């Protein structure tokens, strides 16, 4: 581990011990993989199909494919399942790259950010556009690391369909479960690709069973593998009863043999395939009435006569309805099975018009788009990736940002093609566009053609909402993103190299926040230092790295700290009076309130008013009171952490005429602080769901170590020769875990972490933490 990290350190000239330990997060393999220096891409790309020189006319036919022929697809998976390798093969076979990229060599197209190449993990989702057999495929590569779950969810929002890639030797892994649930939430039709069929331990049967059991999905086996592990040589197409053989393993896999199974030469295999096909037909017939009619009617006697196209059409419908998932298999690394996967993407996953987006009716053909990714390009400024749901975007035109309530101008429109971008004159519904010139649009913003168009859409949405008795606000109805941004769990201070460079740091952080809404930046009110808050150690490390690389700023990070929360254990009342004369004006407020514990798991306090207060309370005073409450709850009395699980009731409020709203807020805030100080207090710490995959031989030391980390084991399952340990562990105990786990297991274990909730610390641990924070206890 450390030798790899040192390599990283050398590459970056200077790297602190802190960063080395920060790097050691979450997924051992992720950090260990391929820390390589940045090498500019020496890849060769093909030009767009049908594009002769820069001929705009031929370009027009290329950029406006019929909507039925568009597929907006994402690839999702657990880390290391092979998303990037599969994407690389897809780009190669579709003709967009002329050579094969390799994650292990750090020269893939989608991992185009420098850090991605160095660390070998996919941080940013890059949208890539290519064609396959007359279809336009926009492919978004989603990251698999737990720190970037938000990024995955945001990308899912703009997809019409997804391919879930699995490591066939591991089946369904922790991160896939998370992403699968997110895809369920956004109702995204999926197909499964069991990758790594060439790997020792690969098991088609096991992986299919784990899809059935863990994902609670109905797998439709469209293929059977020909051999497993080293013997894997191709697949059988169950639908067409053909075998597909990649006979030359050393070659690029472009050429393969597709032969019908024959009674004479493949009797056994044909029998097995015919059985699998009959099972498939029955399964699909159970889920699709139209197909059931066909099967029970003219083909009931002999399923063999059932035309392939009819079965394919029914599988398409069932996939769209999400009542089952087609399953395919292959080995991206060994160049086997990727072309049939591409066929399946075009055949079974939906086009934009197959998806029923409710909000489209409100726009009536006007522009409606979602900005799902912002990148900062040194030459061109911010580049905003947009999914267009309806209408059209043109360069040199104005657009209206609903979230930002501002009008902006698109200067240029580009077709995203990894790190090549091709200028285009317009882009229509269903497509993914890359816009240049938008100065304020951030990731997650909804775009309309103009303010009046957005207002008209809002009115239509309101009428619809009234019909269905929905209570959403105008903005909520129109905003498409709907991605909840989780609260950060880690924070640390960040300092520029000199005070003079603070504005540069502020600018860099502002840009990075536009790209990544899960990054929070705040000012420490006591020290005046800038504080970075992120979703994980790796997240903060990457932000630090990008500031150096992209903005040329060598910044210094303070120690990484866990974001604790606080709560109270009993109800308390407090009264406070603020009496201040400023100039000739007297400001006088008296407030009496009660703070009591409730269970919400939220840092937003529940606010109540006693009837005597709520009568005749002017709106401005109410706003001032609530501002005071919210600001007081941001900093608890124990650690200065946010207060969770409280309800605040205002019992009395006396305001002297002429008192400013600022003074009302200040008095309420002070009174709450007073009440919180009187209450019995409790520190809450982030508790993580942990899944460790470890060889059986190393199980005991891993369990012993987890016990020392205050971990709770929930379950230990056996998966082939591995043990899968699931449980909970406090986040504070898991920093730098990857280094320890590696030492304990000779590098053979992997782990995944996810925030579960905030739990009360026991009195002893709390006392130790408070002692450490106040400097009284320096031992730990
Ligand atoms: N044996 C085998 N190894 C594979 C296959 N596909 C990918 N790999 C290897 O698995 C490792 C991970 O592959 P990636 O393509 O980076 O996986 P990923 O899912 O994109 O990983 P992240 O971007 O880090 O989430 C690399 O070492 C690949 O060479 C396969 O079909 N067979």
mmCIF file of C-alpha atoms in Angstrom, residues 475-610:
data_model
loop_
_atom_site.group_PDB
_atom_site.id
_atom_site.type_symbol
_atom_site.label_atom_id
_atom_site.label_comp_id
_atom_site.label_asym_id
_atom_site.label_seq_id
_atom_site.Cartn_x
_atom_site.Cartn_y
_atom_site.Cartn_z
ATOM 1 C CA UNK A 475 -40.461 25.529 -8.061
ATOM 2 C CA UNK A 476 -40.589 21.927 -6.857
ATOM 3 C CA UNK A 477 -42.984 20.988 -9.609
ATOM 4 C CA UNK A 478 -40.687 22.278 -12.311
ATOM 5 C CA UNK A 479 -37.284 21.293 -10.978
ATOM 6 C CA UNK A 480 -36.194 18.068 -12.549
ATOM 7 C CA UNK A 481 -33.127 17.096 -10.580
ATOM 8 C CA UNK A 482 -34.877 15.949 -7.428
ATOM 9 C CA UNK A 483 -31.599 14.563 -6.123
ATOM 10 C CA UNK A 484 -31.279 14.896 -2.381
ATOM 11 C CA UNK A 485 -27.850 16.126 -1.420
ATOM 12 C CA UNK A 486 -26.695 14.214 1.627
ATOM 13 C CA UNK A 487 -25.048 15.999 4.549
ATOM 14 C CA UNK A 488 -21.238 15.787 4.406
ATOM 15 C CA UNK A 489 -19.626 13.483 6.969
ATOM 16 C CA UNK A 490 -16.053 14.808 6.890
ATOM 17 C CA UNK A 491 -14.601 18.267 7.080
ATOM 18 C CA UNK A 492 -11.234 19.962 7.291
ATOM 19 C CA UNK A 493 -9.831 23.452 7.011
ATOM 20 C CA UNK A 494 -8.161 24.540 3.794
ATOM 21 C CA UNK A 495 -5.660 27.351 3.510
ATOM 22 C CA UNK A 496 -4.150 29.094 0.490
ATOM 23 C CA UNK A 497 -0.337 29.435 0.269
ATOM 24 C CA UNK A 498 -0.633 33.109 1.207
ATOM 25 C CA UNK A 499 -3.384 35.510 2.289
ATOM 26 C CA UNK A 500 -3.068 37.258 -1.078
ATOM 27 C CA UNK A 501 -4.225 34.071 -2.795
ATOM 28 C CA UNK A 502 -7.414 33.655 -0.731
ATOM 29 C CA UNK A 503 -9.547 35.159 -3.568
ATOM 30 C CA UNK A 504 -8.065 32.562 -5.966
ATOM 31 C CA UNK A 505 -8.986 29.802 -3.535
ATOM 32 C CA UNK A 506 -12.496 31.212 -3.130
ATOM 33 C CA UNK A 507 -12.889 31.275 -6.908
ATOM 34 C CA UNK A 508 -11.637 27.687 -7.307
ATOM 35 C CA UNK A 509 -14.005 26.457 -4.590
ATOM 36 C CA UNK A 510 -16.906 28.325 -6.156
ATOM 37 C CA UNK A 511 -16.261 26.609 -9.503
ATOM 38 C CA UNK A 512 -15.856 23.204 -7.887
ATOM 39 C CA UNK A 513 -19.106 23.621 -5.972
ATOM 40 C CA UNK A 514 -20.921 24.362 -9.215
ATOM 41 C CA UNK A 515 -19.647 21.069 -10.526
ATOM 42 C CA UNK A 516 -20.269 19.106 -7.365
ATOM 43 C CA UNK A 517 -23.157 20.078 -5.089
ATOM 44 C CA UNK A 518 -22.093 17.482 -2.488
ATOM 45 C CA UNK A 519 -19.043 19.631 -1.721
ATOM 46 C CA UNK A 520 -19.839 22.239 0.930
ATOM 47 C CA UNK A 521 -17.647 25.179 1.791
ATOM 48 C CA UNK A 522 -18.136 27.322 4.880
ATOM 49 C CA UNK A 523 -16.312 29.846 6.973
ATOM 50 C CA UNK A 524 -15.345 28.947 10.539
ATOM 51 C CA UNK A 525 -16.893 31.802 12.520
ATOM 52 C CA UNK A 526 -14.228 31.590 15.253
ATOM 53 C CA UNK A 527 -11.022 31.225 13.264
ATOM 54 C CA UNK A 528 -12.157 32.802 9.978
ATOM 55 C CA UNK A 529 -10.704 29.782 8.154
ATOM 56 C CA UNK A 530 -12.308 28.207 5.098
ATOM 57 C CA UNK A 531 -13.725 24.749 5.856
ATOM 58 C CA UNK A 532 -14.249 22.023 3.246
ATOM 59 C CA UNK A 533 -17.016 19.503 3.936
ATOM 60 C CA UNK A 534 -17.212 16.344 1.851
ATOM 61 C CA UNK A 535 -18.688 12.892 1.529
ATOM 62 C CA UNK A 536 -15.526 10.908 2.266
ATOM 63 C CA UNK A 537 -11.771 10.998 2.649
ATOM 64 C CA UNK A 538 -11.245 10.374 -1.038
ATOM 65 C CA UNK A 539 -13.720 13.100 -1.961
ATOM 66 C CA UNK A 540 -11.765 15.740 -0.015
ATOM 67 C CA UNK A 541 -8.445 14.413 -1.296
ATOM 68 C CA UNK A 542 -9.646 14.747 -4.876
ATOM 69 C CA UNK A 543 -10.904 18.290 -4.358
ATOM 70 C CA UNK A 544 -7.531 19.225 -2.874
ATOM 71 C CA UNK A 545 -5.774 17.641 -5.815
ATOM 72 C CA UNK A 546 -7.952 19.391 -8.376
ATOM 73 C CA UNK A 547 -7.349 22.805 -6.798
ATOM 74 C CA UNK A 548 -3.652 22.237 -7.318
ATOM 75 C CA UNK A 549 -3.900 20.856 -10.809
ATOM 76 C CA UNK A 550 -6.645 22.931 -12.353
ATOM 77 C CA UNK A 551 -6.229 26.213 -10.497
ATOM 78 C CA UNK A 552 -2.473 26.097 -9.825
ATOM 79 C CA UNK A 553 -2.929 26.565 -6.064
ATOM 80 C CA UNK A 554 -0.913 24.636 -3.526
ATOM 81 C CA UNK A 555 -3.312 24.560 -0.568
ATOM 82 C CA UNK A 556 -2.872 23.133 2.918
ATOM 83 C CA UNK A 557 -5.473 20.926 4.528
ATOM 84 C CA UNK A 558 -6.010 20.785 8.272
ATOM 85 C CA UNK A 559 -6.596 17.434 9.976
ATOM 86 C CA UNK A 560 -9.594 15.582 8.638
ATOM 87 C CA UNK A 561 -12.438 15.589 11.134
ATOM 88 C CA UNK A 562 -15.646 13.671 11.443
ATOM 89 C CA UNK A 563 -18.827 15.738 11.245
ATOM 90 C CA UNK A 564 -20.524 14.960 14.568
ATOM 91 C CA UNK A 565 -23.974 16.109 15.579
ATOM 92 C CA UNK A 566 -25.463 16.934 18.953
ATOM 93 C CA UNK A 567 -28.818 16.487 20.564
ATOM 94 C CA UNK A 568 -30.480 16.948 23.961
ATOM 95 C CA UNK A 569 -31.992 14.348 26.257
ATOM 96 C CA UNK A 570 -34.572 16.373 28.186
ATOM 97 C CA UNK A 571 -36.915 19.294 27.601
ATOM 98 C CA UNK A 572 -35.736 22.683 28.875
ATOM 99 C CA UNK A 573 -37.254 26.158 29.055
ATOM 100 C CA UNK A 574 -35.385 29.435 28.881
ATOM 101 C CA UNK A 575 -36.181 33.142 28.892
ATOM 102 C CA UNK A 576 -34.009 35.926 27.559
ATOM 103 C CA UNK A 577 -34.259 39.659 27.082
ATOM 104 C CA UNK A 578 -32.240 41.711 24.701
ATOM 105 C CA UNK A 579 -32.255 45.438 25.397
ATOM 106 C CA UNK A 580 -29.960 47.567 23.285
ATOM 107 C CA UNK A 581 -29.987 51.166 22.237
ATOM 108 C CA UNK A 582 -28.342 51.983 18.940
ATOM 109 C CA UNK A 583 -28.192 55.697 18.185
ATOM 110 C CA UNK A 584 -31.509 57.012 19.376
ATOM 111 C CA UNK A 585 -33.353 53.734 18.779
ATOM 112 C CA UNK A 586 -34.185 51.248 21.506
ATOM 113 C CA UNK A 587 -34.390 47.567 20.565
ATOM 114 C CA UNK A 588 -36.129 45.477 23.180
ATOM 115 C CA UNK A 589 -37.233 41.844 22.861
ATOM 116 C CA UNK A 590 -38.179 39.281 25.471
ATOM 117 C CA UNK A 591 -38.599 35.688 24.493
ATOM 118 C CA UNK A 592 -39.562 32.521 26.310
ATOM 119 C CA UNK A 593 -39.199 29.169 24.627
ATOM 120 C CA UNK A 594 -38.877 25.454 25.172
ATOM 121 C CA UNK A 595 -36.462 23.066 23.452
ATOM 122 C CA UNK A 596 -37.309 19.386 23.634
ATOM 123 C CA UNK A 597 -35.974 16.176 22.090
ATOM 124 C CA UNK A 598 -37.972 14.440 19.331
ATOM 125 C CA UNK A 599 -37.040 11.763 16.801
ATOM 126 C CA UNK A 600 -36.625 13.131 13.277
ATOM 127 C CA UNK A 601 -33.036 12.172 12.290
ATOM 128 C CA UNK A 602 -32.893 15.673 10.865
ATOM 129 C CA UNK A 603 -30.888 18.778 11.647
ATOM 130 C CA UNK A 604 -33.865 20.936 10.743
ATOM 131 C CA UNK A 605 -35.653 21.778 13.999
ATOM 132 C CA UNK A 606 -39.416 21.437 14.221
ATOM 133 C CA UNK A 607 -40.763 24.928 15.073
ATOM 134 C CA UNK A 608 -44.016 25.449 16.950
ATOM 135 C CA UNK A 609 -45.769 28.542 18.300
ATOM 136 C CA UNK A 610 -47.963 28.728 21.365
#
